[in-house]
Coordinates of C-alpha atoms in Angstrom, one line a residue:
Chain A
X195 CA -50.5 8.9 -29.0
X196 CA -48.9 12.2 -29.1
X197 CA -45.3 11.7 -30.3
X198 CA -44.5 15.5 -29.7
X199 CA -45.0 14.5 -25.9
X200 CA -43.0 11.9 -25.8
X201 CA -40.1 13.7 -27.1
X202 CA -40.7 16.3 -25.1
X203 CA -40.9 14.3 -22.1
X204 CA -37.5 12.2 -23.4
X205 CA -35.7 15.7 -23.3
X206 CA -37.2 16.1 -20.0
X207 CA -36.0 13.2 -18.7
X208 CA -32.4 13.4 -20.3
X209 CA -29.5 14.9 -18.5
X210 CA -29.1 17.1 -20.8
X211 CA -32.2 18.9 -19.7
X212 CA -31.4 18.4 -15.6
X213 CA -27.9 20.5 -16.3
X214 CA -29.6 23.2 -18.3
X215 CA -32.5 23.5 -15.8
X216 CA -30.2 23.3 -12.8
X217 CA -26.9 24.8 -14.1
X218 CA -26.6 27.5 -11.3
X219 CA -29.5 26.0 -8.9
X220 CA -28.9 21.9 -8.7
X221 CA -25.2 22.0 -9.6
X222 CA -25.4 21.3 -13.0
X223 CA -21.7 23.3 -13.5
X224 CA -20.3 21.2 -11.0
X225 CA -21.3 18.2 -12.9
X226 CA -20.2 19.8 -15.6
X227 CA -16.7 20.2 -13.8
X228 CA -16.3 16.9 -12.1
X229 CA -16.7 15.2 -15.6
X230 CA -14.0 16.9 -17.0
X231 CA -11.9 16.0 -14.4
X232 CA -13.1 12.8 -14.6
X233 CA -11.8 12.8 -17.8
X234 CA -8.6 14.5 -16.7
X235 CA -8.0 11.7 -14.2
X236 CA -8.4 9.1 -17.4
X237 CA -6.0 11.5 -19.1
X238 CA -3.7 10.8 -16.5
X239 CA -4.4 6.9 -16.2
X240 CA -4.5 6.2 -19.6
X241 CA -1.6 8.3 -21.2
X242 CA 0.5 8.9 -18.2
X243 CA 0.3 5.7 -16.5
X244 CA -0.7 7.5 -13.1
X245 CA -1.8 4.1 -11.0
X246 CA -3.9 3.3 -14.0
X247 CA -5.4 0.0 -12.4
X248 CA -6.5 2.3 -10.1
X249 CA -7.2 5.5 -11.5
X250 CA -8.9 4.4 -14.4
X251 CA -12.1 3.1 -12.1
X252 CA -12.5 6.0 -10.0
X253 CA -12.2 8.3 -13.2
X254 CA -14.8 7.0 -14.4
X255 CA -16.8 6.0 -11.5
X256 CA -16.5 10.0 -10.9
X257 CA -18.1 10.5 -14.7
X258 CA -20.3 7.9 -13.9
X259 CA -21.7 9.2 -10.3
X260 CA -21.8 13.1 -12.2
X261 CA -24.3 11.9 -14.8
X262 CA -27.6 14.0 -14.1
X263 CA -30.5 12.2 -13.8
X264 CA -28.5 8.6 -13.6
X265 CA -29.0 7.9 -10.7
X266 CA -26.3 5.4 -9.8
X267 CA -25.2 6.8 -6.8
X268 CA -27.0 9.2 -3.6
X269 CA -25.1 11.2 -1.6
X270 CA -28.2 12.1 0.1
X271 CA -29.0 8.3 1.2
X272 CA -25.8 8.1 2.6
X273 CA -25.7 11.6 4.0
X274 CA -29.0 10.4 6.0
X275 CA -27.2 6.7 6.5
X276 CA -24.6 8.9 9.0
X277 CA -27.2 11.3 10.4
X278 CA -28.2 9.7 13.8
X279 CA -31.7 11.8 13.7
X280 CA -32.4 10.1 10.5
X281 CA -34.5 6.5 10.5
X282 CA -32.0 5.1 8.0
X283 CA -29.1 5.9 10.5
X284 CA -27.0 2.8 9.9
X285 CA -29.4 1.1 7.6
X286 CA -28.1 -0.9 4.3
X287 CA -31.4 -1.8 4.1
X288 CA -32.5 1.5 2.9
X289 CA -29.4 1.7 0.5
X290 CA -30.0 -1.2 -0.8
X291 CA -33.9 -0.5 -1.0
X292 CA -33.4 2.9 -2.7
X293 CA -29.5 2.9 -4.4
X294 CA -28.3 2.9 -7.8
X295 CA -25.5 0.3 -8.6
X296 CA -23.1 2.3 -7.2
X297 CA -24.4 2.4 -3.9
X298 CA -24.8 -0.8 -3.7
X299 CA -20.7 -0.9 -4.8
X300 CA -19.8 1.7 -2.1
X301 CA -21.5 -0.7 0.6
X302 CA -18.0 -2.9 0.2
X303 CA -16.0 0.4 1.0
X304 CA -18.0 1.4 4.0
X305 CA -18.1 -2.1 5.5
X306 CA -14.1 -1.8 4.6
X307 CA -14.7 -4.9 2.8
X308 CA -12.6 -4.1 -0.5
X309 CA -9.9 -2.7 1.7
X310 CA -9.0 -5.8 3.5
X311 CA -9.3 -8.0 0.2
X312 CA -7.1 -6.0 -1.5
X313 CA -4.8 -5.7 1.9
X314 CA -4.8 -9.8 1.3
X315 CA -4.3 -9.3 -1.7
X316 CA -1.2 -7.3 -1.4
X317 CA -0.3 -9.7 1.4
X318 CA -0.4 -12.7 -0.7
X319 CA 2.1 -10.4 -3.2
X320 CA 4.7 -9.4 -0.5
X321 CA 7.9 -11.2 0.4
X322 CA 8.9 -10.6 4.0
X323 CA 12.2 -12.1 3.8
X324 CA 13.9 -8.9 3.3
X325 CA 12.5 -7.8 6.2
X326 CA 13.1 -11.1 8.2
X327 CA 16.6 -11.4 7.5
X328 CA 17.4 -7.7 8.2
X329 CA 14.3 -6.7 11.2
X330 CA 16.0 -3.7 11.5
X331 CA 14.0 -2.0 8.9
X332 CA 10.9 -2.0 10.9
X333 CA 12.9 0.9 12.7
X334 CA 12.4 2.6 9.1
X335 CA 9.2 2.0 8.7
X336 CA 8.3 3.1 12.2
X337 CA 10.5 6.6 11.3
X338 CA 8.5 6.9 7.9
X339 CA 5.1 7.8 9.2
X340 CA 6.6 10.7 10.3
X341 CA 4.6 12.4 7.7
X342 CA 1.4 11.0 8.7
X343 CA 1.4 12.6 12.0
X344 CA 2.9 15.8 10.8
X345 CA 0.1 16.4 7.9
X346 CA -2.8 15.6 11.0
X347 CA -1.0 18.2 13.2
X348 CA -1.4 20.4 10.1
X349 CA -4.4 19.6 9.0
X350 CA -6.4 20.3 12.9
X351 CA -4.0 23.6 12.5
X352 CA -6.0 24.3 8.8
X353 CA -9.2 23.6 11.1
X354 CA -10.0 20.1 9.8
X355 CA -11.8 17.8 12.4
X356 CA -10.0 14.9 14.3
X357 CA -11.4 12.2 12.0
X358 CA -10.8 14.2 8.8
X359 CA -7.5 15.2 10.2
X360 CA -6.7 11.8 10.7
X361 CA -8.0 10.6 7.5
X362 CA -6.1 13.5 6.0
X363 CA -2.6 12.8 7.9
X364 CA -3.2 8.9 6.6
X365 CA -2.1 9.2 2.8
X366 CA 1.6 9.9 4.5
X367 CA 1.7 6.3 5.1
X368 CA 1.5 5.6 0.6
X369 CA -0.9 3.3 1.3
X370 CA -3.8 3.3 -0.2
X371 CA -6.0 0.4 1.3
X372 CA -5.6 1.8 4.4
X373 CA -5.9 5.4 3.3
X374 CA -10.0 4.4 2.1
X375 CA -10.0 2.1 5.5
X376 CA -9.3 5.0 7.5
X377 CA -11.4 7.4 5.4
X378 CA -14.4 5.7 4.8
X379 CA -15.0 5.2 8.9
X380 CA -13.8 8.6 9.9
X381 CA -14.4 11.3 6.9
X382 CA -16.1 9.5 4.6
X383 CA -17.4 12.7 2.5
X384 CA -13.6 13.3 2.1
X385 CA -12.6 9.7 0.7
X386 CA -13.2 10.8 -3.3
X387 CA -10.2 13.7 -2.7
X388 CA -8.1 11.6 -0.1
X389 CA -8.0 8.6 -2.4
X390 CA -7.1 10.4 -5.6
X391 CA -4.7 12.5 -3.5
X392 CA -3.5 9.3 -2.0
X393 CA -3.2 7.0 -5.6
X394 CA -1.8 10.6 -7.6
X395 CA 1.1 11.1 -5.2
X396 CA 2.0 7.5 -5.1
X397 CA 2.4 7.3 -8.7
X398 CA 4.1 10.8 -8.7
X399 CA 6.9 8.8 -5.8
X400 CA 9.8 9.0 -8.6
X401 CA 9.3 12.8 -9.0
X402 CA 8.2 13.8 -5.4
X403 CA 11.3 11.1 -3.4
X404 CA 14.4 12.4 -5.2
X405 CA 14.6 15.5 -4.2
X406 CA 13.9 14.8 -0.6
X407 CA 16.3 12.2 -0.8
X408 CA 19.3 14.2 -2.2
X409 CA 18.6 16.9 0.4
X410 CA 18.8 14.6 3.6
X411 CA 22.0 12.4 2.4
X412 CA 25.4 13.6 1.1
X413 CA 26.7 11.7 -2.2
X414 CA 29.4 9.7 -0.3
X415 CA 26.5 8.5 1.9
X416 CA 24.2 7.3 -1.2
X417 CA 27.7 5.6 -2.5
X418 CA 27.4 3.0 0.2
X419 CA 26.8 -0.5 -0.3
X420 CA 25.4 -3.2 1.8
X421 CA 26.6 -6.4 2.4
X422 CA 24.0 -9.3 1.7
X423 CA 21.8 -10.5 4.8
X424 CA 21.3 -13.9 5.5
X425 CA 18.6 -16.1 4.0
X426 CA 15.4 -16.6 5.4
X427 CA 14.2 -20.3 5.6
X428 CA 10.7 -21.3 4.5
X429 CA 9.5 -21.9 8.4
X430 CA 10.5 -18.4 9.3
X431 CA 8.4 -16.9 6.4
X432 CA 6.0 -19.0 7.4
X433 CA 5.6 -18.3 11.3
X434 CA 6.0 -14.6 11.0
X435 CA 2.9 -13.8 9.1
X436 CA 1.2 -15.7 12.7
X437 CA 3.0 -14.3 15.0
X438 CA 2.7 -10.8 13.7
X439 CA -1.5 -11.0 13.3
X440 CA -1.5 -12.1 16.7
X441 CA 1.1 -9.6 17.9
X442 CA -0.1 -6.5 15.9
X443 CA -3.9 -6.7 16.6
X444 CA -3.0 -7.6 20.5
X445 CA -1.5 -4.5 20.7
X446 CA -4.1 -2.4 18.5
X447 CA -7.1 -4.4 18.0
X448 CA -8.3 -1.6 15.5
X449 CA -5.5 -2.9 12.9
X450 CA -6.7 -6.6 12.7
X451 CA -8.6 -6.2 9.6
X452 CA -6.2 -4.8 8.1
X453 CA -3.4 -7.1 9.1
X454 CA -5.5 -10.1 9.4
X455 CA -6.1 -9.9 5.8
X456 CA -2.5 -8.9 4.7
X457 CA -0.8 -11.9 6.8
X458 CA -3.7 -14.3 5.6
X459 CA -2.7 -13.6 2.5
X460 CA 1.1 -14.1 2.8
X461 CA 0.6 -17.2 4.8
X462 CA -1.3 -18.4 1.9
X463 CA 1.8 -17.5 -0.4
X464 CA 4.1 -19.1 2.2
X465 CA 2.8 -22.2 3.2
X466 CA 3.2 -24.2 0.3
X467 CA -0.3 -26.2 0.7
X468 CA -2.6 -23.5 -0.4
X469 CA -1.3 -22.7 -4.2
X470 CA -4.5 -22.0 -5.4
X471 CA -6.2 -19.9 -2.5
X472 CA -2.6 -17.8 -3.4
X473 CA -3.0 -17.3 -7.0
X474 CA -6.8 -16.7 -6.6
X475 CA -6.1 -13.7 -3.9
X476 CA -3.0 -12.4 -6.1
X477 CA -5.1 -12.5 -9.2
X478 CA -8.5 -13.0 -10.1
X479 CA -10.0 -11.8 -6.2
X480 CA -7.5 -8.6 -6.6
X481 CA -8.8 -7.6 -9.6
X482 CA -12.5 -7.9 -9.2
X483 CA -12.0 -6.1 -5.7
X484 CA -9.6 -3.2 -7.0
X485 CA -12.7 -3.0 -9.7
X486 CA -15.7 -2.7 -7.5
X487 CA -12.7 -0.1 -4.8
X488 CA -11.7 2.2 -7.6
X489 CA -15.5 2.3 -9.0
X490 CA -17.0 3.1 -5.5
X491 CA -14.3 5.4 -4.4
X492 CA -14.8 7.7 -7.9
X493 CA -18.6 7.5 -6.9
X494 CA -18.0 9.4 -4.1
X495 CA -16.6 12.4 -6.0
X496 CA -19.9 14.2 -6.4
X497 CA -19.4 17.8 -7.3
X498 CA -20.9 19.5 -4.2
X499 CA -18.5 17.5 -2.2
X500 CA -15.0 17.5 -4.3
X501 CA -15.1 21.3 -5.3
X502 CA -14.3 23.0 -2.3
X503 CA -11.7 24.8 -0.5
X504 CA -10.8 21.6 1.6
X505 CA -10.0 19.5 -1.3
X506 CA -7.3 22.2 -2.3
X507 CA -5.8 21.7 1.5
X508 CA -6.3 18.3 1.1
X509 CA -4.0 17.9 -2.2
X510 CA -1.8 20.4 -0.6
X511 CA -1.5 18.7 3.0
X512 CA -1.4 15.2 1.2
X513 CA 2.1 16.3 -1.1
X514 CA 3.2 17.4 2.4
X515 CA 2.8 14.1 3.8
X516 CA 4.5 12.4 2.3
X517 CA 7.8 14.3 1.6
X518 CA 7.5 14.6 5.4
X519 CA 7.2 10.5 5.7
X520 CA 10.0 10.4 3.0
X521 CA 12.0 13.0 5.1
X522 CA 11.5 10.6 8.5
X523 CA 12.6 7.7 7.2
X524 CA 15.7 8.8 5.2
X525 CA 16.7 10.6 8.9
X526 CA 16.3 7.1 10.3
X527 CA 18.7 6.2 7.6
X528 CA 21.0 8.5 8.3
X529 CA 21.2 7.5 11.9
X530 CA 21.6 3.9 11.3
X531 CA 23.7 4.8 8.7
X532 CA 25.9 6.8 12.1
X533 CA 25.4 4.4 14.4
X534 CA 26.7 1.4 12.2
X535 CA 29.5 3.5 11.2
X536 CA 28.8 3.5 7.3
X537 CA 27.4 0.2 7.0
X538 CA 23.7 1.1 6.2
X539 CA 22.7 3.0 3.0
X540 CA 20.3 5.9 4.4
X541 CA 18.7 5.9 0.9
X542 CA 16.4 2.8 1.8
X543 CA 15.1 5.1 4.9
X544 CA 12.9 6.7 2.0
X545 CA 11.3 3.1 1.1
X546 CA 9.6 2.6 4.8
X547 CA 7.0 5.2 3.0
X548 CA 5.1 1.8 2.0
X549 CA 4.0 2.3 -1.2
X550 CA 4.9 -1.1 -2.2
X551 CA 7.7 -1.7 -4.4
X552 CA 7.6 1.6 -6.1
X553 CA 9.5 3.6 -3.1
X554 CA 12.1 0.5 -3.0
X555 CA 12.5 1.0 -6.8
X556 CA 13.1 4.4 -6.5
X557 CA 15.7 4.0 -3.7
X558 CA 17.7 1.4 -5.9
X559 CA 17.6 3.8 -9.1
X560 CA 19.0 7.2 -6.6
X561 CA 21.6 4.5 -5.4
X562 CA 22.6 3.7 -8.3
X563 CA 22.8 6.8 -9.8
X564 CA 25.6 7.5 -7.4
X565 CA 27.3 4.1 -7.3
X566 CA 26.5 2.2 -10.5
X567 CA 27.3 -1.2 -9.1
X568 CA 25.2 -0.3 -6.0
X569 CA 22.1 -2.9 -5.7
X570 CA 19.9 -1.8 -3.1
X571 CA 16.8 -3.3 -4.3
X572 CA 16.5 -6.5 -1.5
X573 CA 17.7 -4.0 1.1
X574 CA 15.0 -1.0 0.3
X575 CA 12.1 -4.0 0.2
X576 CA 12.7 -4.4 4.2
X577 CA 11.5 -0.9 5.3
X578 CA 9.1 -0.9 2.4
X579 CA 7.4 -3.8 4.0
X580 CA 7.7 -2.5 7.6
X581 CA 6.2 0.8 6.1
X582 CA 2.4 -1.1 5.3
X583 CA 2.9 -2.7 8.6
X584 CA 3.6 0.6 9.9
X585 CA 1.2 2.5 8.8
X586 CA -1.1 0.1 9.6
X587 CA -0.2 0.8 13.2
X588 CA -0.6 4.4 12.4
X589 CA -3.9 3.6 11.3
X590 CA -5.2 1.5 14.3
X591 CA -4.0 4.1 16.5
X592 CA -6.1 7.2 14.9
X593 CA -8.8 5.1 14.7
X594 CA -8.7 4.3 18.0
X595 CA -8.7 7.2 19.4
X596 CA -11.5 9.3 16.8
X597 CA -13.4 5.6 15.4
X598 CA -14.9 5.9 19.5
Chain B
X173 CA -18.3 -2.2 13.2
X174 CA -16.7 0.3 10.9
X175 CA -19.7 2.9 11.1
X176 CA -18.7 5.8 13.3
X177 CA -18.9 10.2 12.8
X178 CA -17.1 11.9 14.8
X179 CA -16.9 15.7 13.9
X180 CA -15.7 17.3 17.5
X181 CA -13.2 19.4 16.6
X182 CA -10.1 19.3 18.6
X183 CA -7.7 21.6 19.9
X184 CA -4.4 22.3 18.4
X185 CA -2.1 21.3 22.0
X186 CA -4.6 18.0 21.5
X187 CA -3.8 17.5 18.4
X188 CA -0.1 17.6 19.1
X189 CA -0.1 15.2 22.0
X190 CA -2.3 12.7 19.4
X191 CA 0.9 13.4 17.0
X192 CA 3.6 12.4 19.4
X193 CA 1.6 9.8 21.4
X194 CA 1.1 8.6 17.6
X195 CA 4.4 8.2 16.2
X196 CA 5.4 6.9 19.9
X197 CA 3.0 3.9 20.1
X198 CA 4.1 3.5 15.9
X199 CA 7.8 2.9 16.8
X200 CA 7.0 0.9 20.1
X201 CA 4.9 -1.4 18.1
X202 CA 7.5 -1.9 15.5
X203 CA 10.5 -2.1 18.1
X204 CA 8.5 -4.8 20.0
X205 CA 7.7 -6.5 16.7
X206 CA 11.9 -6.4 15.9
X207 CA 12.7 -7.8 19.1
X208 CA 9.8 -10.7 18.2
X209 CA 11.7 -10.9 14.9
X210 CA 15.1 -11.2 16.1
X211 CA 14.0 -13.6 18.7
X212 CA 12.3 -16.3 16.1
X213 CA 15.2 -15.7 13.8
X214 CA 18.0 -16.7 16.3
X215 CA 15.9 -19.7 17.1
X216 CA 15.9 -21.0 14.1
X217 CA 19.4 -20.0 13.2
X218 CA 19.5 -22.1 16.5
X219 CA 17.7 -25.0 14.8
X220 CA 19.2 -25.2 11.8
X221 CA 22.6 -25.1 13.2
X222 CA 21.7 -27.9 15.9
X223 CA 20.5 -30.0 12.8
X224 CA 23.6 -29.4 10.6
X225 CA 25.6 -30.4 13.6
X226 CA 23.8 -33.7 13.6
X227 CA 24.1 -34.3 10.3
X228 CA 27.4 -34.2 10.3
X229 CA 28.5 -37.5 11.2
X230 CA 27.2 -39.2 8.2
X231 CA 29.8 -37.4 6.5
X232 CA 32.8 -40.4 6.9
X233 CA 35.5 -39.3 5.1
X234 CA 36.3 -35.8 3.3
X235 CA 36.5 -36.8 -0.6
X236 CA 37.6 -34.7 -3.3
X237 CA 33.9 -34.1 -4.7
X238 CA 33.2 -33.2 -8.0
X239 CA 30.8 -29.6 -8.4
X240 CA 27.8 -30.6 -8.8
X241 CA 26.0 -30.7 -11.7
X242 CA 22.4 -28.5 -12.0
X243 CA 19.5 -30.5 -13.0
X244 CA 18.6 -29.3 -16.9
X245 CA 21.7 -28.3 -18.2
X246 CA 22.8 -29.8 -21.2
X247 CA 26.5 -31.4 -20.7
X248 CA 28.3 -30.6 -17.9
X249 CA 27.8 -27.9 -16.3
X250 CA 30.4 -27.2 -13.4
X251 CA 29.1 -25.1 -10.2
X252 CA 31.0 -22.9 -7.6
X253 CA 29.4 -22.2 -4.7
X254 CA 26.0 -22.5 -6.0
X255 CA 23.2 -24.0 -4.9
X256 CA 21.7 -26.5 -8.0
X257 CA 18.3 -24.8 -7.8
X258 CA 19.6 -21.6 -8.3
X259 CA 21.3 -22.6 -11.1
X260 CA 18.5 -24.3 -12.3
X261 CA 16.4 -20.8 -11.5
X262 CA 19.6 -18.4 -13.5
X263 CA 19.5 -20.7 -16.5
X264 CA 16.0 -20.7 -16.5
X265 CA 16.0 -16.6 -16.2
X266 CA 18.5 -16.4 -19.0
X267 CA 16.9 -18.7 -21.2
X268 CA 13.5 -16.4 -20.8
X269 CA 15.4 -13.2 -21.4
X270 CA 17.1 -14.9 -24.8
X271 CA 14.2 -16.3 -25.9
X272 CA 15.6 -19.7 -26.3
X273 CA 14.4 -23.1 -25.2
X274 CA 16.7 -24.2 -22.1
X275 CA 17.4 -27.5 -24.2
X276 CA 19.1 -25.4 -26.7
X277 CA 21.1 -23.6 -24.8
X278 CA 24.4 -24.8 -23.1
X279 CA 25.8 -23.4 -20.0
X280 CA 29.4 -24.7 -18.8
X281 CA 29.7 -22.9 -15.7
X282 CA 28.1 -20.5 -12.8
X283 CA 30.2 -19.2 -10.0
X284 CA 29.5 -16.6 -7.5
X285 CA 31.2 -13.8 -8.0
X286 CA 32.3 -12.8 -4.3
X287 CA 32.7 -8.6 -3.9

């Protein structure tokens, strides 16, 4: 037994030894790099509250993934996975045959498993009956993808592909589910930058909204209160989450994943009969997927693919997006506002945005900042819920046209 | 299903007509889906009406009622155009916030302030 070999092959074997062997060959610097922003990310989670359900697991599944000599995750399988040349083109079989653990995770994001559970998920957490009572607001959500199809113009314009244009013009919609859904079938090499881009901006909606919001209303506009809709009975709530599945996914059969899951979900919440099947989707399903999503996504933040030049456009096209959603839907505020002669707050344009109920929130504390006893709250939560139908739409359609 | 690459690039006049076309097909989706909305709602706005109407001759005689009292509350508790279980839902929402058992705590009236 020579113990002097061992050691000396324990060093070899250590990551220690892979990053100074191959610190300017094999990327060791970039690991180097991507861990501290790993830990940047868990800064931001931790201490700054940044989506931290979120960001914490993609953090550290992007320290995890950036571990030399780990092994947990293989860009190179799944580079060969996509490559149509390749014998494993298209084969779990050979993922799961020769994957680390977070391969085998990313599976439920590139089957756009976790997506659609937590789209369920959210489903089962969302009360349509501000948007029932008052259906105008799907007008607002409609007019807040604006941004989405602005930040794809820009992105083809910055030389982007369709697919990673449209994955790119996506995280306009605030939404991150269908940000990954999009992603992960159209650019998935781009999905670690899109979805922190995606999660960072949504946390940042207090900061980035305002501004946008005070520059597209006057002050007597945001003073403007709105009388209370009617209520919603339980049958209603109860026969739109049917009728939409079945109207949506007619119309775009790309989006029935996506809203089959988030109207499963309400209907569960809405029947009544199904208690259980509610709380387990709201809860404990919820939080093992958003586990397994955040993990996976942050595995795909390798350093060869995150530091580049594109995921500077992409942080830079994504902030666009969604002041440009924000700016859409506060203009179709300020025309229903015109066209109802006063009787519409344009502020709860900026909530069709999705980002559920953060941009609502945010609408109700600008309001109130310029009427005190102004509660726009219910109101806001109408286009915030047309805004994750909408950009589910938004979704269907760009994968229908590059998912060919 | 859900496994497709496609890294054509496409032209910027393309890209534009995908924008428009886009945000069209977004708004005519949502517009169809508000007329579907409106639709279902005045049907059961319909409905409920029809069935209030029927109700209606049960009522015999109009009779000084007294407001009712919410289920929980300890004494009376007088009520003004609200609905019991909301009362019952307020009184639970304020004993949460004060910390109290609802047993301990004794409400004497709600009304609906009208703006």
């Amino acid at each position: 037994m020579n113990i002097g070999e061992i050691l000396l092959n324990l060093w070899n074997n250590s990551g220690f030894a892979a990053i100074i062997a191959g610190f300017t060959s094999q990327g060791g610097w970039q690991n180097l790099v991507m861990i501290a922003i790993g830990c940047v990310l868990l800064y931001l989670a931790i201490v700054k509250k940044f989506e931290p359900l979120l960001l914490c697991g993609i953090a550290f599944g992007c320290i995890l993934t950036n571990l030399p000599g780990a092994g947990l995750y293989h860009q190179e399988l799944w580079n060969n996975f996509m490559n149509a040349e390749h014998e494993a083109y298209h084969s779990y079989g050979a993922i799961l045959r020769e994957g680390g653990l977070l391969d085998i995770f990313y599976i439920g994001v590139k089957t756009s498993l976790y997506p659609c559970l937590i789209f369920m998920g959210v489903g089962a957490m969302t009360d349509f009956g501000p948007l029932l009572s008052n259906p105008k607001s799907l007008l607002l959500g409609a007019a807040a993808q604006l941004g989405v199809f602005a930040a794809f113009f820009a992105a083809v314009a910055m030389g982007f592909t369709g697919g990673e244009a449209a994955s790119i013009g996506i995280i306009g919609g605030a939404d991150g589910p269908t940000a990954i859904f999009v992603t992960s079938q159209l650019a998935p090499h781009l999905l670690g930058a899109i979805a922190v881009a995606a999660y960072s901006y949504m946390a940042l909606i207090p900061l980035i909204q305002p501004p946008v919001m005070k520059l597209m209303t006057t002050p007597k506009q945001r003073t403007i209160k709105m009388v209370q809709t009617r209520e919603v009975s339980k049958a209603e709530k109860i026969v739109f989450p049917i009728v939409v599945t079945i109207f949506v996914a007619m119309l775009l059969p790309d989006t029935a994943a996506l809203i089959g899951c988030l109207m499963l979900g309400n209907l569960l919440k809405e029947t009544g009969v199904t208690d259980r099947l509610s709380d387990t989707v709201q809860n404990a399903l919820m939080n093992i997927v958003t586990i397994l999503l955040s993990t996976a996504v942050g595995s795909t933040m390798v350093g060869s693919n995150f530091l580049t030049a594109e995921t500077l456009k992409i942080v830079v096209l994504g902030v666009a997006a969604f002041m440009l959603s924000t700016a859409g839907g506060l203009l179709g505020g300020v025309i229903m506002c015109k066209l109802t002669k006063g009787k519409v707050n344009p502020l709860i344009g900026s909530a069709g945005v999705s980002a559920v109920p953060m941009a609502a929130r945010v609408a109700n504390v600008e309001g109130q900042k310029a009427n005190p006893s102004n509660f726009l709250l219910m109101h806001a939560m109408g286009p915030n819920v047309a805004g994750v139908i909408g950009s589910a739409i938004a979704a269907g359609f760009l994968l229908s046209i590059f998912g060919a | 299903m859900f496994l497709t690459d496609n890294p054509a690039p496409i032209t910027l006049g393309e890209a534009g007509i995908y924008a428009l076309l886009g945000y069209a097909v977004v708004f005519f989706g949502l517009i169809m889906l508000m007329t579907v909305v409106i639709i279902i709602g005045k049907c059961f706005i319909a409905a409920e009406k029809k069935r209030k109407a029927q109700a209606e001759p049960v009522v015999v005689a109009p009779v000084e009622v007294a407001a009712p009292t919410a289920p929980g509350a300890a004494g009376d508790l007088k009520l003004h155009n609200v609905e019991p279980k909301v009362a019952a839902m307020l009184m639970a929402i304020v004993a949460d916030k004060l910390g109290k058992p609802l047993n301990e705590l004794r409400f004497v009236s709600i009304r609906e302030v009208e703006e």
